[in-house]
Coordinates of C-alpha atoms in Angstrom, one line a residue:
Chain Y
M243 CA -0.1 0.2 -0.1
L244 CA 2.3 2.3 0.7
N245 CA 5.1 3.0 -1.8
A246 CA 9.3 4.9 -1.8
L247 CA 7.5 8.2 -2.1
D248 CA 4.7 7.3 1.0
K249 CA 7.3 6.4 3.1
T250 CA 9.8 9.6 2.4
M251 CA 6.8 12.1 3.0
L252 CA 5.9 9.9 6.6
E253 CA 9.7 10.2 7.2
K254 CA 9.2 13.9 7.0
V255 CA 5.9 14.6 8.6
A256 CA 6.3 11.9 11.3
D257 CA 10.0 10.9 11.4
L258 CA 8.8 7.6 10.5
H259 CA 11.3 5.0 9.2
E260 CA 9.2 2.1 9.7
I261 CA 5.6 1.6 10.1
P262 CA 5.3 3.2 13.6
Q263 CA 4.7 1.5 16.8
G264 CA 2.3 2.2 18.9
A265 CA -1.7 3.2 17.8
F266 CA -1.7 5.0 13.9
N267 CA -4.0 6.2 11.5
I268 CA -2.4 6.7 7.7
R269 CA -4.3 8.7 5.5
K270 CA -3.6 8.5 2.0
N271 CA -5.1 11.4 -0.7
G272 CA -8.3 11.5 1.3
V273 CA -8.6 7.8 2.8
G274 CA -7.3 5.7 5.2
V275 CA -5.0 3.4 4.6
Q276 CA -3.3 1.6 7.5
R277 CA -4.5 1.5 11.0
N278 CA -3.5 -0.2 14.0
T279 CA -5.4 0.3 17.6
T280 CA -3.8 -0.8 20.5
D281 CA -5.4 -2.3 24.0
N282 CA -5.7 1.6 25.5
I283 CA -6.4 3.8 22.2
D284 CA -8.7 3.3 20.1
I285 CA -9.2 5.2 16.5
V286 CA -12.8 4.9 15.1
T287 CA -14.1 6.3 11.8
K288 CA -16.5 9.2 12.3
A289 CA -19.9 8.2 10.4
D290 CA -21.4 11.7 10.1
K291 CA -18.5 13.1 8.3
S292 CA -14.8 12.3 7.0
G293 CA -12.2 11.8 10.0
I294 CA -11.7 9.5 13.3
D295 CA -12.0 9.5 17.3
V296 CA -9.0 8.7 18.8
I297 CA -10.0 8.0 22.4
V298 CA -7.4 7.2 25.0
K299 CA -7.9 5.5 28.2
P300 CA -7.7 7.5 31.4
Y301 CA -4.1 6.7 33.0
T302 CA -2.8 5.4 30.0
K303 CA 1.1 6.0 30.2
G304 CA 3.9 6.3 27.6
E305 CA 1.7 5.3 24.2
S306 CA 1.6 7.4 21.1
V307 CA -0.3 8.0 18.1
H308 CA 0.9 8.6 15.2
I309 CA -1.9 10.1 12.2
P310 CA 0.1 11.4 9.5
V311 CA -1.4 12.5 6.5
I312 CA 0.0 12.2 2.5
V313 CA -1.6 14.0 -0.2
T314 CA 0.7 12.8 -3.4
E315 CA -1.7 13.3 -5.9
E316 CA -2.6 16.8 -7.8
A317 CA -6.1 18.3 -7.5
I318 CA -6.7 16.8 -4.2
N319 CA -9.0 18.6 -1.5
D320 CA -9.1 17.0 1.7
V321 CA -10.5 18.1 4.8
V322 CA -10.8 16.0 7.7
Y323 CA -12.2 16.4 11.1
N324 CA -10.4 14.5 14.0
T325 CA -11.5 14.4 17.4
F326 CA -9.2 13.5 20.6
E327 CA -10.3 11.9 24.0
I328 CA -6.9 12.2 26.3
G329 CA -8.1 10.3 29.3
E330 CA -7.9 11.6 33.4
Y331 CA -4.3 11.4 34.4
S332 CA -2.5 9.7 30.8
D333 CA 0.6 10.7 29.1
V334 CA 0.8 10.4 25.5
L335 CA 2.2 11.8 22.4
V336 CA 0.5 12.7 19.3
V337 CA 2.1 13.1 15.9
A338 CA -0.1 14.6 13.3
G339 CA 2.3 15.4 10.3
C340 CA 1.1 16.0 6.9
G341 CA 3.3 16.0 3.6
I342 CA 2.1 17.3 0.3
H343 CA 3.8 16.1 -2.8
N344 CA 2.7 17.9 -6.0
S345 CA 3.8 17.3 -9.3
G346 CA 1.1 18.4 -10.8
C347 CA -0.4 21.7 -12.1
H348 CA -3.4 21.8 -10.0
K349 CA -3.8 22.8 -6.5
S350 CA -3.3 19.9 -3.7
Q351 CA -5.2 20.9 0.1
H352 CA -5.8 19.4 2.8
D353 CA -7.7 21.0 5.8
G354 CA -7.4 19.0 9.3
I355 CA -9.9 20.3 12.0
H356 CA -8.6 19.2 15.3
N357 CA -10.5 19.2 18.5
F358 CA -8.4 18.0 21.6
Y359 CA -10.7 17.3 25.3
V360 CA -7.4 16.9 27.6
R361 CA -8.8 15.6 30.9
R362 CA -8.4 15.9 34.2
G363 CA -4.8 15.7 35.2
A364 CA -3.4 13.9 31.6
K365 CA -0.3 15.0 29.9
L366 CA -0.5 15.8 26.1
K367 CA 2.4 16.3 23.6
Y368 CA 1.0 17.5 20.0
V369 CA 3.1 17.7 17.1
E370 CA 2.4 19.0 14.1
K371 CA 4.6 18.9 11.0
H372 CA 3.9 20.1 7.4
Y373 CA 6.1 19.6 4.5
G374 CA 5.8 19.5 0.9
Q375 CA 7.4 18.6 -2.2
G376 CA 7.0 17.9 -5.5
E377 CA 8.0 19.7 -8.8
G378 CA 5.0 20.5 -10.6
T379 CA 3.6 24.2 -10.3
G380 CA 0.0 23.1 -8.8
E381 CA -0.2 25.0 -5.6
R382 CA 0.2 22.8 -2.0
V383 CA -1.8 24.4 0.7
L384 CA -2.6 23.4 4.5
N385 CA -4.5 24.8 6.6
P386 CA -4.9 23.5 10.4
K387 CA -7.7 24.2 12.7
T388 CA -6.5 23.0 16.3
I389 CA -8.8 23.4 19.2
I390 CA -7.9 21.9 22.5
E391 CA -9.3 22.1 26.2
A392 CA -7.5 21.5 29.0
E393 CA -8.8 20.8 32.0
E394 CA -8.0 20.7 35.9
G395 CA -4.3 20.3 36.0
A396 CA -3.8 19.4 32.9
V397 CA 0.0 19.7 31.0
V398 CA -0.5 20.1 27.0
E399 CA 3.1 20.8 24.7
L400 CA 1.9 21.8 21.5
E401 CA 4.8 21.7 18.7
M402 CA 4.2 23.2 15.5
I403 CA 6.5 22.9 12.6
Q404 CA 6.0 23.8 9.2
I405 CA 9.2 22.7 7.6
K406 CA 9.3 23.5 4.4
G407 CA 7.4 23.6 0.3
I408 CA 4.0 24.8 1.6
D409 CA 2.5 27.8 -0.6
H410 CA -0.3 28.5 1.4
T411 CA -1.0 28.1 5.0
K412 CA -4.0 29.5 7.5
R413 CA -3.0 28.1 10.7
D414 CA -5.6 28.6 13.7
T415 CA -5.4 27.5 17.2
E416 CA -7.6 28.0 19.9
I417 CA -6.7 26.9 23.5
R418 CA -8.8 27.0 26.7
L419 CA -7.3 26.5 29.7
M420 CA -9.0 25.5 33.4
D421 CA -7.7 25.8 36.8
K422 CA -3.9 24.7 37.4
A423 CA -3.7 23.6 33.6
K424 CA -0.6 24.3 31.6
L425 CA 0.4 25.0 28.1
V426 CA 3.9 25.1 25.7
V427 CA 3.8 26.0 22.6
T428 CA 6.0 26.1 20.3
E429 CA 6.1 27.1 16.7
R430 CA 8.6 27.0 13.8
L431 CA 8.0 28.7 10.2
L432 CA 10.3 28.5 7.5
T433 CA 8.9 30.7 4.0
Y434 CA 10.2 31.5 0.7
K435 CA 10.0 32.2 -2.8
D436 CA 6.3 33.6 -3.0
Q437 CA 4.6 31.3 -0.2
D438 CA 2.6 32.9 2.9
A439 CA 1.6 31.9 5.9
E440 CA -0.8 32.6 8.6
S441 CA -0.6 32.1 12.3
N442 CA -3.6 32.9 14.6
I443 CA -3.2 31.6 18.0
T444 CA -5.4 32.5 20.6
V445 CA -5.0 31.3 24.3
E446 CA -7.5 31.9 27.4
L447 CA -6.6 31.8 30.7
I448 CA -9.6 30.7 32.2
G449 CA -8.6 28.6 35.6
A450 CA -7.1 30.0 38.0
D451 CA -3.1 29.5 38.3
S452 CA -3.6 28.0 34.7
S453 CA -0.1 29.2 32.8
A454 CA 0.8 29.4 29.4
Q455 CA 3.8 30.0 27.0
I456 CA 4.1 30.7 23.5
I457 CA 7.6 30.7 21.7
S458 CA 7.2 31.4 17.7
R459 CA 10.3 31.5 15.9
S460 CA 9.7 32.3 11.8
V461 CA 12.6 32.5 9.0
A462 CA 10.8 34.4 5.9
Q463 CA 12.6 34.7 2.7
D464 CA 12.6 35.8 -1.0
N465 CA 9.2 37.4 -1.4
S466 CA 7.3 35.5 0.6
K467 CA 4.9 36.9 3.3
Q468 CA 4.3 36.1 7.3
E469 CA 1.1 37.0 9.0
F470 CA 0.8 36.2 13.2
F471 CA -1.8 36.9 15.4
F472 CA -1.7 36.1 19.3
D473 CA -4.5 36.7 21.4
L474 CA -3.8 35.7 25.4
V475 CA -6.6 36.8 27.4
G476 CA -5.8 36.4 31.7
R477 CA -9.4 35.8 32.7
N478 CA -8.4 34.7 36.4
K479 CA -5.3 34.6 38.5
G480 CA -2.3 33.2 36.2
R481 CA 0.4 34.1 34.0
G482 CA 0.8 34.1 30.4
H483 CA 3.7 35.1 28.0
I484 CA 4.3 35.2 24.4
Q485 CA 7.9 35.4 23.0
C486 CA 8.1 35.5 19.2
D487 CA 11.1 36.5 17.1
A488 CA 11.4 36.7 13.1
I489 CA 14.6 37.0 10.8
I490 CA 13.0 38.7 7.7
M491 CA 15.7 38.1 4.6
H492 CA 15.4 39.8 0.9
N493 CA 11.9 41.6 0.4
A494 CA 9.7 39.0 2.6
Q495 CA 7.7 40.9 5.1
V496 CA 6.3 39.9 8.3
L497 CA 4.0 41.3 10.5
S498 CA 3.0 40.4 13.8
T499 CA 0.0 41.4 15.8
P500 CA 0.3 40.0 19.9
K501 CA -2.9 41.4 22.0
I502 CA -2.7 40.7 25.6
S503 CA -5.7 40.9 27.9
A504 CA -5.9 41.4 31.2
R505 CA -9.4 41.0 32.6
H506 CA -8.8 39.8 35.7
S507 CA -6.6 42.0 38.4
E508 CA -4.1 39.0 39.2
A509 CA -3.3 37.9 35.3
Q510 CA 0.0 38.7 34.6
L511 CA 0.6 38.8 30.8
I512 CA 4.2 39.4 29.2
H513 CA 4.5 39.9 25.4
E514 CA 7.7 40.0 23.6
A515 CA 8.5 40.5 19.6
A516 CA 11.0 41.1 17.5
I517 CA 11.7 41.2 13.7
G518 CA 15.1 41.6 12.3
R519 CA 17.1 40.6 10.0
I520 CA 20.3 38.0 11.0
E521 CA 23.0 39.6 12.9
S522 CA 25.8 40.7 10.8
E523 CA 28.4 40.4 14.0
Q524 CA 26.8 36.4 13.9
L525 CA 27.6 36.6 9.9
I526 CA 31.5 37.3 10.0
K527 CA 32.2 35.7 13.2
L528 CA 31.1 32.4 11.1
M529 CA 33.0 33.7 8.0
S530 CA 35.8 34.2 9.6
M531 CA 35.8 30.2 11.1
G532 CA 35.8 29.4 7.0
F533 CA 32.3 29.1 6.4
S534 CA 31.2 30.9 3.1
E535 CA 28.6 33.8 3.2
S536 CA 25.6 31.2 2.2
E537 CA 26.9 28.5 4.9
A538 CA 26.8 30.7 7.3
E539 CA 23.5 32.1 7.1
D540 CA 22.4 28.1 6.8
T541 CA 23.8 27.4 9.9
I542 CA 22.2 30.7 11.6
L543 CA 19.0 29.8 10.8
N544 CA 19.4 26.0 11.2
G545 CA 20.3 26.8 14.7
F546 CA 17.7 29.5 15.4
L547 CA 14.6 27.5 14.0
K548 CA 15.6 23.8 16.0
Chain S
M152 CA -9.9 87.6 32.6
L153 CA -8.5 84.8 33.9
N154 CA -9.6 83.5 37.4
A155 CA -8.4 81.8 40.4
L156 CA -10.1 78.3 38.8
D157 CA -8.9 79.3 35.4
K158 CA -5.0 79.8 37.0
T159 CA -5.0 75.9 39.3
M160 CA -6.2 74.7 35.7
L161 CA -3.3 76.2 33.7
E162 CA -1.1 75.1 36.4
K163 CA -2.3 71.2 36.6
V164 CA -1.9 71.6 32.2
A165 CA 1.0 73.4 31.8
D166 CA 3.1 74.1 34.7
L167 CA 2.2 77.8 34.1
H168 CA 2.3 79.6 37.4
E169 CA 2.2 83.0 35.4
I170 CA 1.1 83.8 32.1
P171 CA 3.7 82.3 30.1
Q172 CA 7.3 83.6 28.5
G173 CA 7.2 83.5 24.8
A174 CA 4.6 82.6 22.0
F175 CA 0.9 81.6 23.8
N176 CA -2.6 81.4 23.3
I177 CA -5.2 80.5 26.0
R178 CA -8.4 79.0 24.9
K179 CA -11.1 78.6 27.9
N180 CA -14.7 77.2 27.0
G181 CA -14.5 77.6 23.3
V182 CA -12.9 80.8 22.8
G183 CA -9.4 82.2 22.3
V184 CA -9.0 84.6 25.6
Q185 CA -5.4 85.8 25.8
R186 CA -2.7 85.4 23.1
N187 CA 1.1 86.2 22.6
T188 CA 3.6 86.2 19.5
T189 CA 6.8 86.6 19.0
D190 CA 9.4 87.7 16.2
N191 CA 10.0 84.2 15.4
I192 CA 7.0 82.6 16.3
D193 CA 3.5 83.7 14.9
I194 CA -0.2 82.5 16.0
V195 CA -3.0 82.9 13.4
T196 CA -6.4 82.4 14.3
K197 CA -8.1 79.5 11.6
A198 CA -10.6 81.9 8.9
D199 CA -12.2 78.5 7.9
K200 CA -12.7 76.7 11.1
S201 CA -11.9 76.7 15.0
G202 CA -8.6 76.7 15.7
I203 CA -5.1 78.1 14.9
D204 CA -2.0 78.4 13.0
V205 CA 1.0 78.0 14.9
I206 CA 4.3 79.3 12.5
V207 CA 7.4 78.7 13.7
K208 CA 10.3 80.5 11.6
P209 CA 13.4 78.3 10.2
Y210 CA 16.3 78.2 13.2
T211 CA 14.2 79.3 15.5
K212 CA 16.4 78.6 18.7
G213 CA 15.1 77.7 22.5
E214 CA 11.8 79.3 22.3
S215 CA 8.3 77.6 23.5
V216 CA 4.3 78.0 22.9
H217 CA 1.7 77.1 25.1
I218 CA -1.8 76.9 23.8
P219 CA -3.6 75.4 26.9
V220 CA -7.2 74.7 27.0
I221 CA -9.5 74.8 30.3
V222 CA -12.9 74.1 29.7
T223 CA -14.5 75.4 33.1
E224 CA -18.5 75.2 32.2
E225 CA -20.8 71.8 31.7
A226 CA -22.3 71.2 28.3
I227 CA -19.6 72.4 26.4
N228 CA -18.9 70.7 23.3
D229 CA -15.4 72.2 21.7
V230 CA -13.6 70.6 18.3
V231 CA -10.6 72.9 17.6
Y232 CA -7.8 72.3 14.7
N233 CA -4.5 73.5 15.3
T234 CA -1.9 73.6 12.7
F235 CA 1.8 73.6 13.6
E236 CA 4.4 74.7 11.0
I237 CA 7.5 74.3 13.0
G238 CA 10.5 75.4 10.4
E239 CA 13.9 74.0 9.4
Y240 CA 16.1 73.6 11.6
S241 CA 14.6 75.1 14.5
D242 CA 14.4 73.9 18.3
V243 CA 11.2 74.6 20.2
L244 CA 8.8 73.5 22.9
V245 CA 4.9 73.7 22.2
V246 CA 2.8 72.5 25.5
A247 CA -0.6 71.9 24.8
G248 CA -2.6 70.9 27.9
C249 CA -6.3 70.6 28.6
G250 CA -8.0 70.8 31.5
I251 CA -11.6 70.5 32.6
H252 CA -13.6 71.4 35.3
N253 CA -16.6 70.0 35.5
S254 CA -19.3 71.2 38.4
G255 CA -22.4 70.5 36.3
C256 CA -24.0 67.5 35.3
H257 CA -23.6 67.5 31.6
K258 CA -20.6 66.7 30.0
S259 CA -18.1 68.7 28.6
Q260 CA -15.6 67.5 26.2
H261 CA -12.7 69.1 24.1
D262 CA -11.7 67.6 21.0
G263 CA -8.2 68.7 19.7
I264 CA -7.1 67.9 15.9
H265 CA -3.4 68.9 15.8
N266 CA -1.1 68.8 12.8
F267 CA 2.6 69.3 13.0
Y268 CA 4.5 69.9 10.4
V269 CA 8.4 69.5 11.2
R270 CA 10.4 70.5 8.7
R271 CA 14.0 69.1 8.0
G272 CA 16.2 69.4 10.7
A273 CA 14.1 70.5 13.1
K274 CA 13.5 69.5 16.7
L275 CA 10.2 69.5 18.4
K276 CA 9.4 68.5 22.3
Y277 CA 5.5 68.4 22.4
V278 CA 3.9 67.8 26.0
E279 CA 0.4 67.3 25.7
K280 CA -1.2 66.9 29.4
H281 CA -4.7 66.4 30.2
Y282 CA -6.3 66.7 33.4
G283 CA -10.5 66.9 35.1
Q284 CA -11.7 68.2 38.0
G285 CA -15.1 69.0 39.3
E286 CA -17.6 67.8 41.7
G287 CA -20.2 67.3 39.0
T288 CA -21.8 63.8 37.1
G289 CA -21.1 65.2 34.4
E290 CA -18.7 63.9 32.1
R291 CA -15.4 64.8 31.1
V292 CA -14.2 63.8 28.1
L293 CA -10.7 64.3 26.1
N294 CA -10.5 63.2 22.2
P295 CA -7.4 64.2 20.8
K296 CA -6.0 63.3 17.5
T297 CA -2.3 64.5 16.6
I298 CA -0.8 64.1 13.4
I299 CA 3.1 64.3 13.0
E300 CA 4.8 64.3 9.7
A301 CA 8.7 64.7 10.5
E302 CA 10.9 65.3 7.4
E303 CA 14.7 64.3 6.8
G304 CA 16.7 64.5 10.0
A305 CA 13.8 65.7 12.2
V306 CA 13.7 64.8 16.1
V307 CA 10.4 64.3 17.5
E308 CA 9.8 64.2 21.3
L309 CA 6.6 63.7 22.1
E310 CA 5.0 63.3 25.7
M311 CA 1.1 62.6 26.2
I312 CA 0.4 62.7 30.1
Q313 CA -3.2 62.1 31.0
I314 CA -2.9 63.3 34.9
K315 CA -6.5 62.9 36.5
G316 CA -10.4 63.3 36.1
I317 CA -10.7 62.4 32.9
D318 CA -14.0 59.9 32.0
H319 CA -13.6 59.0 28.3
T320 CA -10.4 59.6 26.4
K321 CA -9.8 58.1 22.8
R322 CA -6.5 59.2 21.5
D323 CA -5.6 58.4 18.2
T324 CA -1.8 59.7 17.1
E325 CA -0.4 59.3 13.7
I326 CA 3.6 59.7 12.9
R327 CA 5.1 59.3 9.9
L328 CA 9.3 60.0 9.4
M329 CA 11.3 60.4 6.4
D330 CA 15.1 59.7 6.1
K331 CA 16.9 59.8 9.5
A332 CA 13.7 61.3 11.4
K333 CA 13.9 59.8 15.5
L334 CA 11.2 59.8 17.2
V335 CA 10.7 59.2 20.8
V336 CA 6.9 58.8 22.6
T337 CA 6.2 59.0 26.2
E338 CA 2.9 57.9 27.3
R339 CA 1.7 57.7 31.0
L340 CA -2.3 57.3 32.2
L341 CA -4.0 56.7 35.2
T342 CA -7.3 55.7 34.9
Y343 CA -10.2 54.7 37.8
K344 CA -13.5 54.9 38.8
D345 CA -15.5 53.9 36.1
Q346 CA -13.0 55.3 33.5
D347 CA -12.3 54.4 30.2
A348 CA -9.0 55.2 27.8
E349 CA -8.5 54.1 24.1
S350 CA -5.0 54.9 22.5
N351 CA -4.0 54.1 19.4
I352 CA -0.6 55.3 17.9
T353 CA 0.4 54.3 14.6
V354 CA 4.0 55.2 13.5
E355 CA 5.6 54.5 9.9
L356 CA 9.2 54.6 9.3
I357 CA 9.1 55.9 5.7
G358 CA 12.5 57.1 5.2
A359 CA 16.2 55.4 5.6
D360 CA 17.7 55.1 9.2
S361 CA 15.0 56.5 10.7
S362 CA 14.1 55.2 14.2
A363 CA 11.1 55.2 16.5
Q364 CA 11.1 54.3 20.7
I365 CA 7.5 54.2 22.0
I366 CA 7.5 54.1 25.9
S367 CA 4.0 53.4 27.2
R368 CA 3.1 53.2 30.8
S369 CA -0.3 53.1 33.1
V370 CA -2.2 52.3 35.9
A371 CA -5.4 51.0 35.7
Q372 CA -7.6 51.1 39.2
D373 CA -11.0 50.1 39.8
N374 CA -13.4 49.4 37.2
S375 CA -11.2 51.5 34.8
K376 CA -10.9 50.1 31.3
Q377 CA -7.4 50.5 29.0
E378 CA -7.5 49.7 25.6
F379 CA -3.7 50.2 23.5
F380 CA -3.2 49.5 19.8
F381 CA 0.2 50.4 18.3
D382 CA 1.2 49.7 15.2
L383 CA 4.8 50.2 14.0
V384 CA 5.2 49.9 10.3
G385 CA 9.1 49.4 9.1
R386 CA 9.2 50.6 5.4
N387 CA 12.8 51.2 5.0
K388 CA 15.7 50.1 7.0
G389 CA 15.1 51.6 10.5
R390 CA 14.9 50.7 13.9
G391 CA 11.8 50.9 15.9
H392 CA 11.0 49.7 19.3
I393 CA 7.8 49.4 21.6
Q394 CA 7.6 49.3 25.5
C395 CA 4.6 48.7 27.3
D396 CA 4.2 48.3 30.9
A397 CA 0.7 48.6 32.7
I398 CA -0.2 47.9 36.6
I399 CA -3.8 46.7 37.1
M400 CA -5.4 46.9 40.3
H401 CA -8.7 45.7 42.0
N402 CA -11.4 45.4 39.2
A403 CA -9.5 47.0 36.1
Q404 CA -9.1 45.3 32.8
V405 CA -6.4 46.3 30.5
L406 CA -6.4 45.3 26.4
S407 CA -3.3 45.6 24.4
T408 CA -2.5 45.3 21.1
P409 CA 1.1 45.9 19.9
K410 CA 1.0 45.2 16.0
I411 CA 4.8 45.3 14.5
S412 CA 4.8 45.1 10.4
A413 CA 8.6 44.7 9.0
R414 CA 7.8 45.7 5.1
H415 CA 11.5 46.2 4.6
S416 CA 14.5 43.3 5.5
E417 CA 16.5 45.9 7.1
A418 CA 13.8 46.8 9.4
Q419 CA 14.3 46.0 13.0
L420 CA 11.4 46.0 14.9
I421 CA 10.9 45.1 18.9
H422 CA 8.0 45.2 20.9
E423 CA 7.8 44.5 24.7
A424 CA 4.9 44.6 27.3
A425 CA 3.9 43.7 30.5
I426 CA 1.0 43.9 32.5
G427 CA 0.9 42.9 36.3
R428 CA -0.3 43.7 39.5
I429 CA 1.9 45.3 41.7
E430 CA 5.0 43.4 43.3
S431 CA 5.0 42.2 46.2
E432 CA 8.1 42.1 47.2
Q433 CA 8.5 45.6 46.5
L434 CA 5.4 46.4 48.9
I435 CA 6.7 44.4 51.5
K436 CA 9.6 46.4 51.5
L437 CA 8.2 49.6 51.5
M438 CA 6.1 48.6 54.3
S439 CA 9.1 47.1 56.3
M440 CA 10.3 50.3 56.3
G441 CA 7.1 51.8 58.0
F442 CA 5.0 52.6 55.2
S443 CA 1.2 51.8 55.4
E444 CA 0.1 49.7 52.5
S445 CA -1.7 52.3 50.8
E446 CA 1.5 54.6 51.4
A447 CA 3.5 52.0 49.7
E448 CA 1.2 51.5 46.8
D449 CA 0.9 55.4 46.1
T450 CA 5.2 55.8 46.1
I451 CA 5.2 52.7 43.6
L452 CA 2.5 54.1 41.4
N453 CA 4.2 57.6 41.4
G454 CA 7.3 56.3 41.0
F455 CA 6.2 54.0 38.0
L456 CA 4.6 56.8 36.2
K457 CA 7.1 59.8 36.6

């Protein structure tokens, strides 16, 4: 069922060299092609619309769910609704990469709408990697929407990475944190050529003593354009911190709009943002060590996006 | 012409104990009541609408213009359009405070629309102080709009201070910087009771090697609400820095939306924002030195807004 190209794509988006251990569901060109469930993690095809329900039993520890999506044909427009029930006091890793290989001249698009219910005391690490390739002129488009509700004491770590080759992306991320819930979001984004990317992240500190940290790093090259909107809302005693850094090169543009809203006197919210080019001191240092200018640039950018 | 109350108001908004030195224009309850011009600074009443033209000759150094506005009656709705021509290579101070004393039960409002043309190489310091008082229930409303164009090499320092007693304010500030122009904006804002304040500051770095620094500090008490919008746009090689800090108390709300837009790869833009309550360590330290809690709070707030 999976050919060499499929395997390359899986490796790019899910670090998978083999069929994954544990629960998984592989979706290819709009249909499920392989699935595995475990005693603790069930995957059920939705009856009413395209997508799956992933159900993690309470107290499940150290298990993982891989749900990579690969698109290898042109003119695909795949929309999928996935729901994740992360049971009380469980501790799991969910990896949901998407790779598009488009050799044709028509647009291929994948829109994933992901709803997470992270129950009381559960720990979730959710990794989403996006990758596009293919020599064709057909556009590669990814529009993920992620909605996370973290119940009391839940801990959510979210890693969103757009590696390469996505022409257009619009990401919407909405997270609500109840009492003592903790959130860490890491975003990494690279755009080049005429690509554009938009990322909207809204985090609401609803419960008492919840906390959120959002770290966004991006590089915009060539004629690409990036736009970021953050909205961090403190509705209760709690702490939130947004930090975004962008490196801008060539004719690229980066627009960053971070909003912090303290709607409670014990909400402590901090935001830091910086947009600039590569520091020339860093470049000169690496070049004095024998790197060419472009090698030095690559080294700095790789370090920045790591 | 000026009674004791007028003089108190003038002192609050313009630090004036006497009739000012140099050029001035005092406006009271919607009409000009006193004016002085100098050899280098002319003040001319506008023919087509309410307001004045202030014309500073090129190379004028060390002179000042005071244009305080006082409103001491209720049910006043005063709109004024002032234009400032700050001649090449001049160096002047413009003070434009507004004080409202409202003892009645009807709203008193003053809206000032100020256009500054700061010519090549000129230095302008512009201070705007807002102050309200009076036992009446009538609202005190101030909506200033300030538009500044800074030509090549001009240096603009802008101080906007809302001291006390303004029920509603909506400030719009738009600044455009040409080649090598420099801008420093300092904003200080205090709200309490049911007051609300909105401040919109847009700065465009249009010319090469222009720079802008915006420092905003505010305290929100009781049920008051503050909303800040910043938009710092880099259209050329240049540097911009926004720093905003807010102290939030009681049931107050502070919403801050700073946007930084790098539309040029050599634009370097930085933003930092923090909203939080008074640090308890600072409070404890002062209280251990014999201050009561409210004295300690006042001391910290005064230092913060200085």
